[in-house]
Tab-separated table of C-alpha atoms and ligand atoms in Angstrom:
chain	number	residue	atom	x	y	z
A	23	MET	CA	0.000	0.000	0.000
A	24	ASP	CA	1.210	3.539	-0.679
A	25	THR	CA	1.514	6.071	2.139
A	26	ARG	CA	-1.810	7.719	1.328
A	27	SER	CA	-3.660	4.401	1.513
A	28	LEU	CA	-1.914	3.577	4.789
A	29	PHE	CA	-2.961	7.002	6.113
A	30	LEU	CA	-6.575	6.273	5.226
A	31	ARG	CA	-6.442	2.787	6.735
A	32	HIS	CA	-4.367	3.187	9.914
A	33	VAL	CA	-4.539	6.834	10.980
A	34	ALA	CA	-7.875	7.653	12.651
A	35	GLN	CA	-9.973	9.689	10.256
A	36	THR	CA	-12.181	12.650	11.158
A	37	SER	CA	-14.063	12.983	7.897
A	38	ASP	CA	-14.801	10.851	4.869
A	39	ALA	CA	-13.146	13.420	2.624
A	40	PRO	CA	-9.784	14.504	4.065
A	41	ILE	CA	-7.726	16.860	1.895
A	42	GLY	CA	-5.216	14.032	1.783
A	43	LEU	CA	-2.221	15.842	0.285
A	44	HIS	CA	0.991	14.040	1.146
A	45	ILE	CA	3.253	16.939	2.128
A	46	ILE	CA	6.944	16.160	2.349
A	47	SER	CA	8.421	19.602	3.006
A	48	ALA	CA	7.426	23.184	3.721
A	49	ASP	CA	9.269	26.452	3.409
A	50	GLY	CA	8.156	30.071	3.819
A	51	CYS	CA	4.637	30.254	2.372
A	52	TYR	CA	4.846	27.031	0.370
A	53	LEU	CA	4.044	23.378	0.943
A	54	TYR	CA	5.520	20.678	-1.320
A	55	ASP	CA	3.919	17.285	-1.921
A	56	ALA	CA	5.328	13.865	-2.726
A	57	ASP	CA	4.533	14.308	-6.434
A	58	GLY	CA	6.642	17.458	-6.676
A	59	ASN	CA	3.748	19.949	-6.616
A	60	ALA	CA	4.044	23.272	-4.764
A	61	TYR	CA	1.095	24.829	-2.908
A	62	LEU	CA	0.862	28.421	-1.799
A	63	ASP	CA	-0.370	28.116	1.780
A	64	LEU	CA	-3.258	30.431	2.635
A	65	ILE	CA	-3.960	28.953	6.061
A	66	GLY	CA	-0.581	28.429	7.781
A	67	GLY	CA	-1.641	25.243	9.577
A	68	ILE	CA	-4.784	27.118	10.779
A	69	SER	CA	-3.064	30.182	12.228
A	70	VAL	CA	-0.033	28.298	13.557
A	71	CYS	CA	2.775	29.176	11.160
A	72	ASN	CA	2.623	32.951	11.612
A	73	ILE	CA	6.316	33.450	10.745
A	74	GLY	CA	6.164	30.991	7.834
A	75	HIS	CA	7.315	27.410	7.517
A	76	GLY	CA	10.858	26.285	8.257
A	77	ASN	CA	12.219	29.430	9.895
A	78	LYS	CA	15.951	28.900	10.428
A	79	ALA	CA	16.138	30.523	13.863
A	80	VAL	CA	13.385	28.205	15.102
A	81	LYS	CA	14.979	25.097	13.612
A	82	ASP	CA	18.396	25.976	15.070
A	83	ALA	CA	16.898	26.597	18.520
A	84	VAL	CA	15.065	23.258	18.399
A	85	HIS	CA	18.233	21.378	17.384
A	86	GLN	CA	20.162	22.939	20.256
A	87	GLN	CA	17.481	22.090	22.820
A	88	VAL	CA	17.135	18.505	21.569
A	89	GLU	CA	20.868	18.077	22.172
A	90	LYS	CA	20.495	19.336	25.769
A	91	TYR	CA	17.365	17.515	26.908
A	92	MET	CA	13.807	16.673	25.947
A	93	HIS	CA	11.363	15.388	28.572
A	94	ILE	CA	12.702	15.535	32.132
A	95	MET	CA	9.801	15.550	34.558
A	96	VAL	CA	6.085	16.333	34.702
A	97	TYR	CA	4.959	19.971	34.678
A	98	GLY	CA	5.929	22.268	37.510
A	99	GLU	CA	8.382	20.210	39.542
A	100	VAL	CA	11.800	21.028	38.141
A	101	VAL	CA	13.194	24.247	36.709
A	102	GLN	CA	13.316	24.020	32.916
A	103	SER	CA	14.870	27.141	31.480
A	104	PRO	CA	13.009	27.062	28.116
A	105	GLN	CA	9.731	27.343	30.079
A	106	VAL	CA	11.037	30.012	32.413
A	107	GLN	CA	12.520	32.157	29.678
A	108	TYR	CA	9.465	31.936	27.462
A	109	ALA	CA	7.087	32.698	30.349
A	110	LYS	CA	9.211	35.752	31.194
A	111	LEU	CA	9.283	36.983	27.598
A	112	LEU	CA	5.538	36.505	27.135
A	113	THR	CA	4.652	38.307	30.352
A	114	ASP	CA	7.093	41.126	29.533
A	115	ASN	CA	4.909	41.680	26.476
A	116	LEU	CA	1.563	41.561	28.314
A	117	PRO	CA	-0.252	43.940	30.685
A	118	SER	CA	0.851	43.669	34.311
A	119	GLY	CA	-2.172	41.617	35.465
A	120	LEU	CA	-1.167	38.812	33.108
A	121	ASP	CA	2.119	37.863	34.713
A	122	CYS	CA	1.913	34.113	35.301
A	123	VAL	CA	1.868	31.442	32.581
A	124	TYR	CA	0.564	27.888	32.787
A	125	PHE	CA	1.840	26.007	29.740
A	126	THR	CA	-0.271	23.193	28.278
A	127	ASN	CA	0.070	20.913	25.244
A	128	SER	CA	-2.757	22.420	23.229
A	129	GLY	CA	-5.384	25.118	22.980
A	130	THR	CA	-8.203	22.969	24.281
A	131	GLU	CA	-6.210	22.163	27.425
A	132	ALA	CA	-5.639	25.881	27.921
A	133	THR	CA	-9.427	26.306	27.856
A	134	GLU	CA	-9.890	23.465	30.349
A	135	GLY	CA	-7.266	24.895	32.712
A	136	ALA	CA	-8.762	28.376	32.480
A	137	ILE	CA	-12.259	27.123	33.345
A	138	LYS	CA	-10.869	25.247	36.343
A	139	LEU	CA	-8.939	28.332	37.415
A	140	ALA	CA	-12.019	30.558	37.144
A	141	ARG	CA	-14.148	28.148	39.167
A	142	ARG	CA	-11.486	27.700	41.799
A	143	ALA	CA	-10.577	31.394	42.066
A	144	THR	CA	-14.166	32.679	42.245
A	145	GLY	CA	-15.794	29.775	44.077
A	146	LYS	CA	-18.584	29.970	41.481
A	147	THR	CA	-19.677	27.538	38.799
A	148	ASP	CA	-21.583	29.098	35.914
A	149	ILE	CA	-20.115	30.052	32.573
A	150	VAL	CA	-21.374	32.432	29.913
A	151	ALA	CA	-20.135	31.615	26.414
A	152	CYS	CA	-20.924	32.650	22.857
A	153	ASN	CA	-22.895	31.009	20.101
A	154	ASN	CA	-20.613	30.145	17.183
A	155	SER	CA	-17.530	30.113	19.379
A	156	TYR	CA	-14.800	27.478	19.266
A	157	HIS	CA	-12.510	26.840	22.229
A	158	GLY	CA	-11.427	23.228	21.648
A	159	ALA	CA	-12.735	19.679	21.441
A	160	THR	CA	-12.310	18.098	24.897
A	161	LEU	CA	-15.479	17.837	26.977
A	162	GLY	CA	-15.134	21.062	28.990
A	163	ALA	CA	-14.137	23.069	25.932
A	164	LEU	CA	-16.879	21.361	23.930
A	165	SER	CA	-19.393	22.433	26.573
A	166	VAL	CA	-18.546	26.082	26.008
A	167	MET	CA	-18.372	25.689	22.230
A	168	GLY	CA	-21.273	27.484	20.622
A	169	ASP	CA	-22.860	25.221	18.046
A	170	GLU	CA	-25.407	22.495	18.740
A	171	TYR	CA	-24.596	20.426	15.647
A	172	TRP	CA	-21.012	19.885	16.820
A	173	ARG	CA	-21.691	19.304	20.511
A	174	ASN	CA	-25.006	17.448	20.599
A	175	ALA	CA	-23.661	13.937	19.893
A	176	PHE	CA	-21.460	14.114	23.003
A	177	ARG	CA	-24.032	15.034	25.637
A	178	PRO	CA	-24.271	15.107	28.618
A	179	LEU	CA	-21.907	18.042	28.705
A	180	MET	CA	-20.862	20.310	31.555
A	181	PRO	CA	-23.914	21.928	33.204
A	182	GLY	CA	-24.203	25.621	34.022
A	183	VAL	CA	-23.096	26.941	30.643
A	184	TRP	CA	-25.245	29.674	29.058
A	185	HIS	CA	-24.778	30.582	25.404
A	186	HIS	CA	-25.664	33.923	23.868
A	187	ASN	CA	-24.765	35.728	20.676
A	188	TYR	CA	-21.424	37.442	20.303
A	189	ASN	CA	-21.817	41.230	20.329
A	190	SER	CA	-25.255	40.895	21.971
A	191	ASP	CA	-26.814	42.618	24.974
A	192	ALA	CA	-28.103	39.199	26.076
A	193	PHE	CA	-24.518	38.037	26.570
A	194	VAL	CA	-23.733	40.981	28.827
A	195	ASP	CA	-27.004	40.613	30.739
A	196	ALA	CA	-26.402	36.885	31.331
A	197	ILE	CA	-23.295	37.576	33.409
A	198	ASN	CA	-24.392	37.627	37.060
A	199	GLU	CA	-23.227	36.888	40.624
A	200	ASN	CA	-23.190	33.126	39.903
A	201	THR	CA	-20.941	33.439	36.876
A	202	ALA	CA	-17.411	32.142	37.374
A	203	CYS	CA	-16.273	33.222	33.940
A	204	ALA	CA	-17.375	34.717	30.669
A	205	ILE	CA	-15.436	33.256	27.766
A	206	ILE	CA	-15.069	34.880	24.367
A	207	GLU	CA	-12.752	34.817	21.391
A	208	THR	CA	-11.369	38.316	20.956
A	209	ILE	CA	-12.061	37.864	17.247
A	210	GLN	CA	-14.494	35.038	16.634
A	211	ALA	CA	-12.792	32.896	14.015
A	212	GLU	CA	-14.861	29.815	13.158
A	213	SER	CA	-18.058	31.820	12.707
A	214	GLY	CA	-16.339	33.134	9.569
A	215	VAL	CA	-14.463	36.009	11.264
A	216	THR	CA	-16.749	38.077	13.454
A	217	VAL	CA	-15.282	41.254	14.883
A	218	PRO	CA	-16.538	42.585	18.230
A	219	SER	CA	-17.606	46.144	18.787
A	220	ALA	CA	-15.311	47.929	21.243
A	221	ASP	CA	-18.366	49.104	23.134
A	222	TRP	CA	-19.632	45.523	23.606
A	223	LEU	CA	-16.269	44.255	24.807
A	224	GLN	CA	-15.999	47.116	27.247
A	225	ARG	CA	-19.489	46.417	28.573
A	226	VAL	CA	-18.587	42.747	29.010
A	227	ARG	CA	-15.479	43.827	30.954
A	228	THR	CA	-17.491	46.184	33.154
A	229	ARG	CA	-20.178	43.576	33.863
A	230	CYS	CA	-17.475	41.022	34.807
A	231	ASN	CA	-15.974	43.562	37.229
A	232	GLU	CA	-19.376	44.287	38.780
A	233	THR	CA	-20.192	40.606	39.352
A	234	GLY	CA	-16.771	39.230	40.312
A	235	THR	CA	-16.626	37.195	37.098
A	236	MET	CA	-13.363	36.329	35.394
A	237	LEU	CA	-13.153	37.364	31.755
A	238	ILE	CA	-11.426	34.733	29.612
A	239	MET	CA	-10.302	35.899	26.183
A	240	ASP	CA	-9.294	33.239	23.700
A	241	GLU	CA	-6.510	34.409	21.391
A	242	ILE	CA	-5.490	30.925	20.358
A	243	GLN	CA	-6.287	31.758	16.766
A	244	CYS	CA	-6.185	35.558	16.660
A	245	GLY	CA	-3.100	36.237	18.794
A	246	PHE	CA	0.552	36.597	17.824
A	247	GLY	CA	0.192	39.484	15.421
A	248	ARG	CA	-2.481	37.994	13.189
A	249	THR	CA	-4.814	40.979	13.567
A	250	GLY	CA	-2.094	43.596	13.122
A	251	LYS	CA	-1.356	44.002	16.812
A	252	LEU	CA	0.560	41.514	18.928
A	253	TRP	CA	-2.605	40.724	20.935
A	254	ALA	CA	-6.048	41.259	19.451
A	255	PHE	CA	-7.381	42.709	22.730
A	256	GLU	CA	-5.076	45.701	22.196
A	257	HIS	CA	-7.473	46.933	19.484
A	258	TYR	CA	-10.239	47.376	22.047
A	259	GLY	CA	-8.680	48.643	25.265
A	260	VAL	CA	-9.930	45.613	27.204
A	261	VAL	CA	-7.667	43.296	29.206
A	262	PRO	CA	-8.838	39.793	30.175
A	263	ASP	CA	-8.352	38.124	33.548
A	264	ILE	CA	-7.253	34.984	31.748
A	265	LEU	CA	-5.727	34.917	28.290
A	266	LEU	CA	-5.759	31.712	26.236
A	267	LEU	CA	-2.937	31.074	23.799
A	268	GLY	CA	-2.047	28.193	21.497
A	269	LYS	CA	-1.347	27.562	17.818
A	270	ALA	CA	1.404	30.120	16.933
A	271	LEU	CA	2.543	30.049	20.584
A	272	GLY	CA	4.671	26.960	19.862
A	273	GLY	CA	6.318	28.202	16.664
A	274	GLY	CA	5.159	25.022	14.901
A	275	MET	CA	5.470	22.727	17.929
A	276	PRO	CA	2.524	21.734	20.172
A	277	LEU	CA	2.021	24.262	22.946
A	278	GLY	CA	-0.841	26.077	24.631
A	279	ALA	CA	-1.065	28.362	27.637
A	280	PHE	CA	-3.454	30.136	29.942
A	281	ILE	CA	-2.114	33.278	31.486
A	282	ALA	CA	-3.451	35.096	34.558
A	283	SER	CA	-2.177	36.990	37.583
A	284	TYR	CA	0.258	35.249	39.919
A	285	SER	CA	-2.148	35.533	42.851
A	286	LYS	CA	-5.033	33.929	40.959
A	287	MET	CA	-2.881	31.184	39.476
A	288	ASN	CA	-1.595	30.360	42.963
A	289	VAL	CA	-4.905	28.653	43.829
A	290	PHE	CA	-3.622	25.559	42.044
A	291	THR	CA	-1.021	25.034	44.792
A	292	HIS	CA	-3.495	24.111	47.549
A	293	GLN	CA	-6.858	22.466	48.268
A	294	PRO	CA	-6.055	20.403	46.326
A	295	VAL	CA	-2.343	20.629	45.799
A	296	LEU	CA	-1.510	19.976	42.116
A	297	GLY	CA	-4.783	21.662	41.140
A	298	HIS	CA	-3.956	21.274	37.462
A	299	ILE	CA	-1.328	18.879	36.205
A	300	THR	CA	0.117	17.654	32.928
A	301	THR	CA	2.997	15.420	31.928
A	302	PHE	CA	4.063	17.150	28.736
A	303	GLY	CA	2.572	20.673	29.046
A	304	GLY	CA	5.306	23.244	28.413
A	305	HIS	CA	7.573	20.688	26.774
A	306	PRO	CA	11.083	22.159	26.651
A	307	VAL	CA	11.426	21.701	22.883
A	308	SER	CA	8.034	23.341	22.278
A	309	CYS	CA	8.913	26.268	24.554
A	310	THR	CA	12.264	26.690	22.804
A	311	ALA	CA	10.625	26.688	19.369
A	312	GLY	CA	7.870	29.027	20.520
A	313	MET	CA	10.259	31.499	22.068
A	314	ALA	CA	12.462	31.575	18.962
A	315	ALA	CA	9.393	32.199	16.783
A	316	PHE	CA	8.103	34.872	19.167
A	317	GLN	CA	11.464	36.658	19.029
A	318	VAL	CA	11.351	36.645	15.221
A	319	LEU	CA	7.808	38.051	15.367
A	320	LEU	CA	8.878	40.824	17.748
A	321	GLN	CA	12.160	41.718	16.055
A	322	GLU	CA	11.174	41.724	12.407
A	323	ASN	CA	8.677	44.042	10.768
A	324	ILE	CA	6.071	41.298	10.459
A	325	ILE	CA	3.217	42.666	12.576
A	326	ARG	CA	3.512	46.217	11.274
A	327	GLU	CA	2.981	44.987	7.707
A	328	VAL	CA	-0.211	43.055	8.451
A	329	ALA	CA	-2.613	45.979	7.896
A	330	ALA	CA	-1.161	46.763	4.451
A	331	LYS	CA	-1.385	43.086	3.465
A	332	GLU	CA	-4.999	42.931	4.625
A	333	LYS	CA	-5.742	46.041	2.547
A	334	LEU	CA	-4.112	44.520	-0.538
A	335	PHE	CA	-6.141	41.320	-0.188
A	336	ARG	CA	-9.341	43.331	0.200
A	337	GLU	CA	-8.590	45.534	-2.821
A	338	LEU	CA	-7.917	42.519	-5.028
A	339	LEU	CA	-10.759	40.316	-3.809
A	340	VAL	CA	-13.427	41.629	-6.148
A	341	HIS	CA	-15.637	39.139	-8.000
A	342	PRO	CA	-19.389	38.760	-8.523
A	343	ALA	CA	-19.324	35.417	-6.676
A	344	ILE	CA	-17.942	37.050	-3.511
A	345	LYS	CA	-20.821	38.125	-1.264
A	346	SER	CA	-18.650	39.703	1.422
A	347	VAL	CA	-15.150	39.750	2.858
A	348	ARG	CA	-14.814	39.906	6.645
A	349	SER	CA	-11.418	40.438	8.184
A	350	LYS	CA	-9.290	41.608	11.048
A	351	GLY	CA	-5.719	41.724	9.800
A	352	LEU	CA	-4.759	38.467	8.118
A	353	LEU	CA	-7.702	36.559	9.539
A	354	MET	CA	-10.187	36.762	6.682
A	355	ALA	CA	-13.348	35.056	5.505
A	356	ILE	CA	-14.554	35.258	1.921
A	357	GLU	CA	-18.259	34.584	1.862
A	358	LEU	CA	-19.692	32.769	-1.168
A	359	GLU	CA	-23.232	31.747	-2.023
A	360	SER	CA	-23.065	28.281	-0.458
A	361	ARG	CA	-20.989	25.518	1.104
A	362	ASP	CA	-20.944	23.704	-2.259
A	363	ALA	CA	-19.533	26.777	-3.979
A	364	VAL	CA	-16.787	26.926	-1.348
A	365	LEU	CA	-15.912	23.238	-1.616
A	366	SER	CA	-15.726	23.227	-5.393
A	367	THR	CA	-13.672	26.445	-5.420
A	368	LEU	CA	-11.251	25.003	-2.855
A	369	GLN	CA	-10.889	21.875	-4.983
A	370	ARG	CA	-10.065	23.899	-8.094
A	371	CYS	CA	-7.625	26.055	-6.086
A	372	LEU	CA	-5.803	22.957	-4.923
A	373	GLN	CA	-5.408	21.773	-8.492
A	374	LYS	CA	-3.870	25.142	-9.316
A	375	GLY	CA	-1.467	25.098	-6.362
A	376	LEU	CA	-3.382	27.144	-3.784
A	377	PHE	CA	-4.140	25.646	-0.378
A	378	SER	CA	-7.045	26.935	1.710
A	379	ASP	CA	-9.977	25.757	3.784
A	380	TRP	CA	-13.457	26.637	5.126
A	381	PHE	CA	-14.692	27.480	8.641
A	382	LEU	CA	-16.332	25.147	11.171
A	383	PHE	CA	-19.478	27.250	11.638
A	384	ALA	CA	-19.345	29.042	8.285
A	385	ALA	CA	-18.876	26.467	5.571
A	386	ASN	CA	-19.945	29.065	2.997
A	387	CYS	CA	-16.726	31.009	3.656
A	388	ILE	CA	-13.163	30.484	2.413
A	389	ARG	CA	-10.468	30.935	5.038
A	390	ILE	CA	-7.597	33.318	4.376
A	391	ALA	CA	-5.097	33.142	7.241
A	392	PRO	CA	-1.682	32.780	5.618
A	393	PRO	CA	1.686	33.049	7.308
A	394	LEU	CA	2.026	36.734	8.209
A	395	THR	CA	5.252	36.719	6.212
A	396	ILE	CA	3.355	36.288	2.934
A	397	THR	CA	4.787	38.729	0.376
A	398	GLU	CA	2.949	41.209	-1.845
A	399	ASP	CA	3.712	39.059	-4.890
A	400	GLU	CA	2.422	35.949	-3.148
A	401	ILE	CA	-0.797	37.762	-2.220
A	402	LYS	CA	-1.285	38.832	-5.844
A	403	LYS	CA	-0.597	35.312	-7.062
A	404	ALA	CA	-2.957	33.772	-4.490
A	405	VAL	CA	-5.818	36.125	-5.319
A	406	ALA	CA	-5.309	35.684	-9.066
A	407	ILE	CA	-5.669	31.898	-8.680
A	408	LEU	CA	-8.636	32.281	-6.368
A	409	LEU	CA	-10.491	34.628	-8.715
A	410	LYS	CA	-9.840	32.305	-11.639
A	411	CYS	CA	-11.207	29.383	-9.635
A	412	LEU	CA	-14.310	31.335	-8.649
B	32	PLP	C1	-10.128	29.979	19.011
B	32	PLP	C2	-9.656	28.581	19.313
B	32	PLP	N1	-9.634	28.155	20.592
B	32	PLP	C3	-9.218	26.920	20.905
B	32	PLP	C4	-8.797	26.034	19.943
B	32	PLP	C5	-8.354	24.647	20.317
B	32	PLP	O1	-6.976	24.507	20.127
B	32	PLP	P1	-6.344	23.044	19.898
B	32	PLP	O2	-6.784	22.570	18.568
B	32	PLP	O3	-4.848	23.284	19.986
B	32	PLP	O4	-6.824	22.190	21.010
B	32	PLP	C6	-8.808	26.436	18.595
B	32	PLP	C7	-8.394	25.503	17.534
B	32	PLP	O5	-8.689	25.643	16.379
B	32	PLP	C8	-9.244	27.744	18.270
B	32	PLP	O6	-9.288	28.177	17.008
C-alpha cells in the first residue's frame, strides 16, 4: 500500500473526505507534496505558522534544545529554562495583570485549565459563552463551544453553561453573581471572522468587574500578530483576567497556555495541591521553538505589515461570486453563495497550487489566514488563482 492508503487505513480519520495531500516539506509560504507539486499556503496550519514554515532561527533553537534535553519531569516540579525564559518573555509583552503562565500541550487544554482556574478562584460555577464560538474539542471546551450540531452527539456536557450571541446585549445581561467566567474569542474565528464592537467588549469587561466574574479571552487563533497588533485585545482597550494562547505560541510545535495573575494562578497550589497537572505541558522543545518564533515576530517588521497586506487582499478580492469579505488583519473570511460553492472552489484552487480551507461554523466562507510573512507578490498570485477558480 502507498503512504496515502496507509494514512486512510491506519490513521484515525475525522471525515470521509480529508484533503489528503501528502506533504513532504514546507518552506516560507509554500508546501511541497510527494509528487513534486508546490502549494501556496493560505492557512498556515490554521493560524499556527505565523512566521512561515521552516524558519531557520526556530529550527536551530530546536536542534540545540534537543541536544540538551527533551522530557525531564512532569509539569511544575523542576526548573526548565526554556519554560522560564518563554514565560518571562511573554509576560514582559503583556499587561501587568497577566504575569503568570501555565503552559499546556494544546489550545483545548488551555481552555480546560482556564475554566478550572475561574471556578477555583471565584468559588462559582456558571459560565457564559458565545454562540458560534470554538474553544477546543475536549469535553469542557466542547461544553462552552457554541454550536449544537457539533456538541449534541457528546451530551451530557458540563452543566451551568449559558450561550448567547457574540456582540449581543443578552450576553452581557447573562453575566451575574453566579458566573465564574465569561469566555469569548477576541475575534471570533470559526463563525467566519466576526469582529466585536469595542463598546460591547468594554461592557462585558465592566459587567465582569461588577459581578466578580473572570473574563477569559481566547486568542489561540487571533493572537501573535495575526490581527495587526501583537494581541487582538489591544485593538479594544480591554484586558482579560485569563488569556488563552495556542497555535502560533509553539512556533510550529505543540504548545498552549493560559495566562493570569500570579495571585489567581496560585490557587492551584493548595486544596487540592496539584490543582492542574500535565505530563508534557510546556515541553522544553516546544517552549524553545515558541520562544524563537516569538522573538522573530517581535524583532522583524512582520506585525507592522499586516494591515497593508490585509488592505491589498481586500482591494484585489473583487468578484461577482464574492458576497462579502470579513477580516481583522490576516484573519479573513470570503463569503460565497453556499458551502458547495466553497468546496468546489477550494478543490479547483488545490489543483492550481493554492491551499485553503473553510470554517467550522461558516462552511460558505473560504479561510484566508496565511503566514504573516506572505509577500505582496504571493498575495497577488494567491488572489489571481482564487479569482480564476471562482
Ligand atoms: C479559538 C480557538 N480556541 C481553541 C482552539 C483549540 O486549540 P487546539 O486545537 O490546539 O486544542 C482552537 C483551535 O482551532 C481555536 O481556534
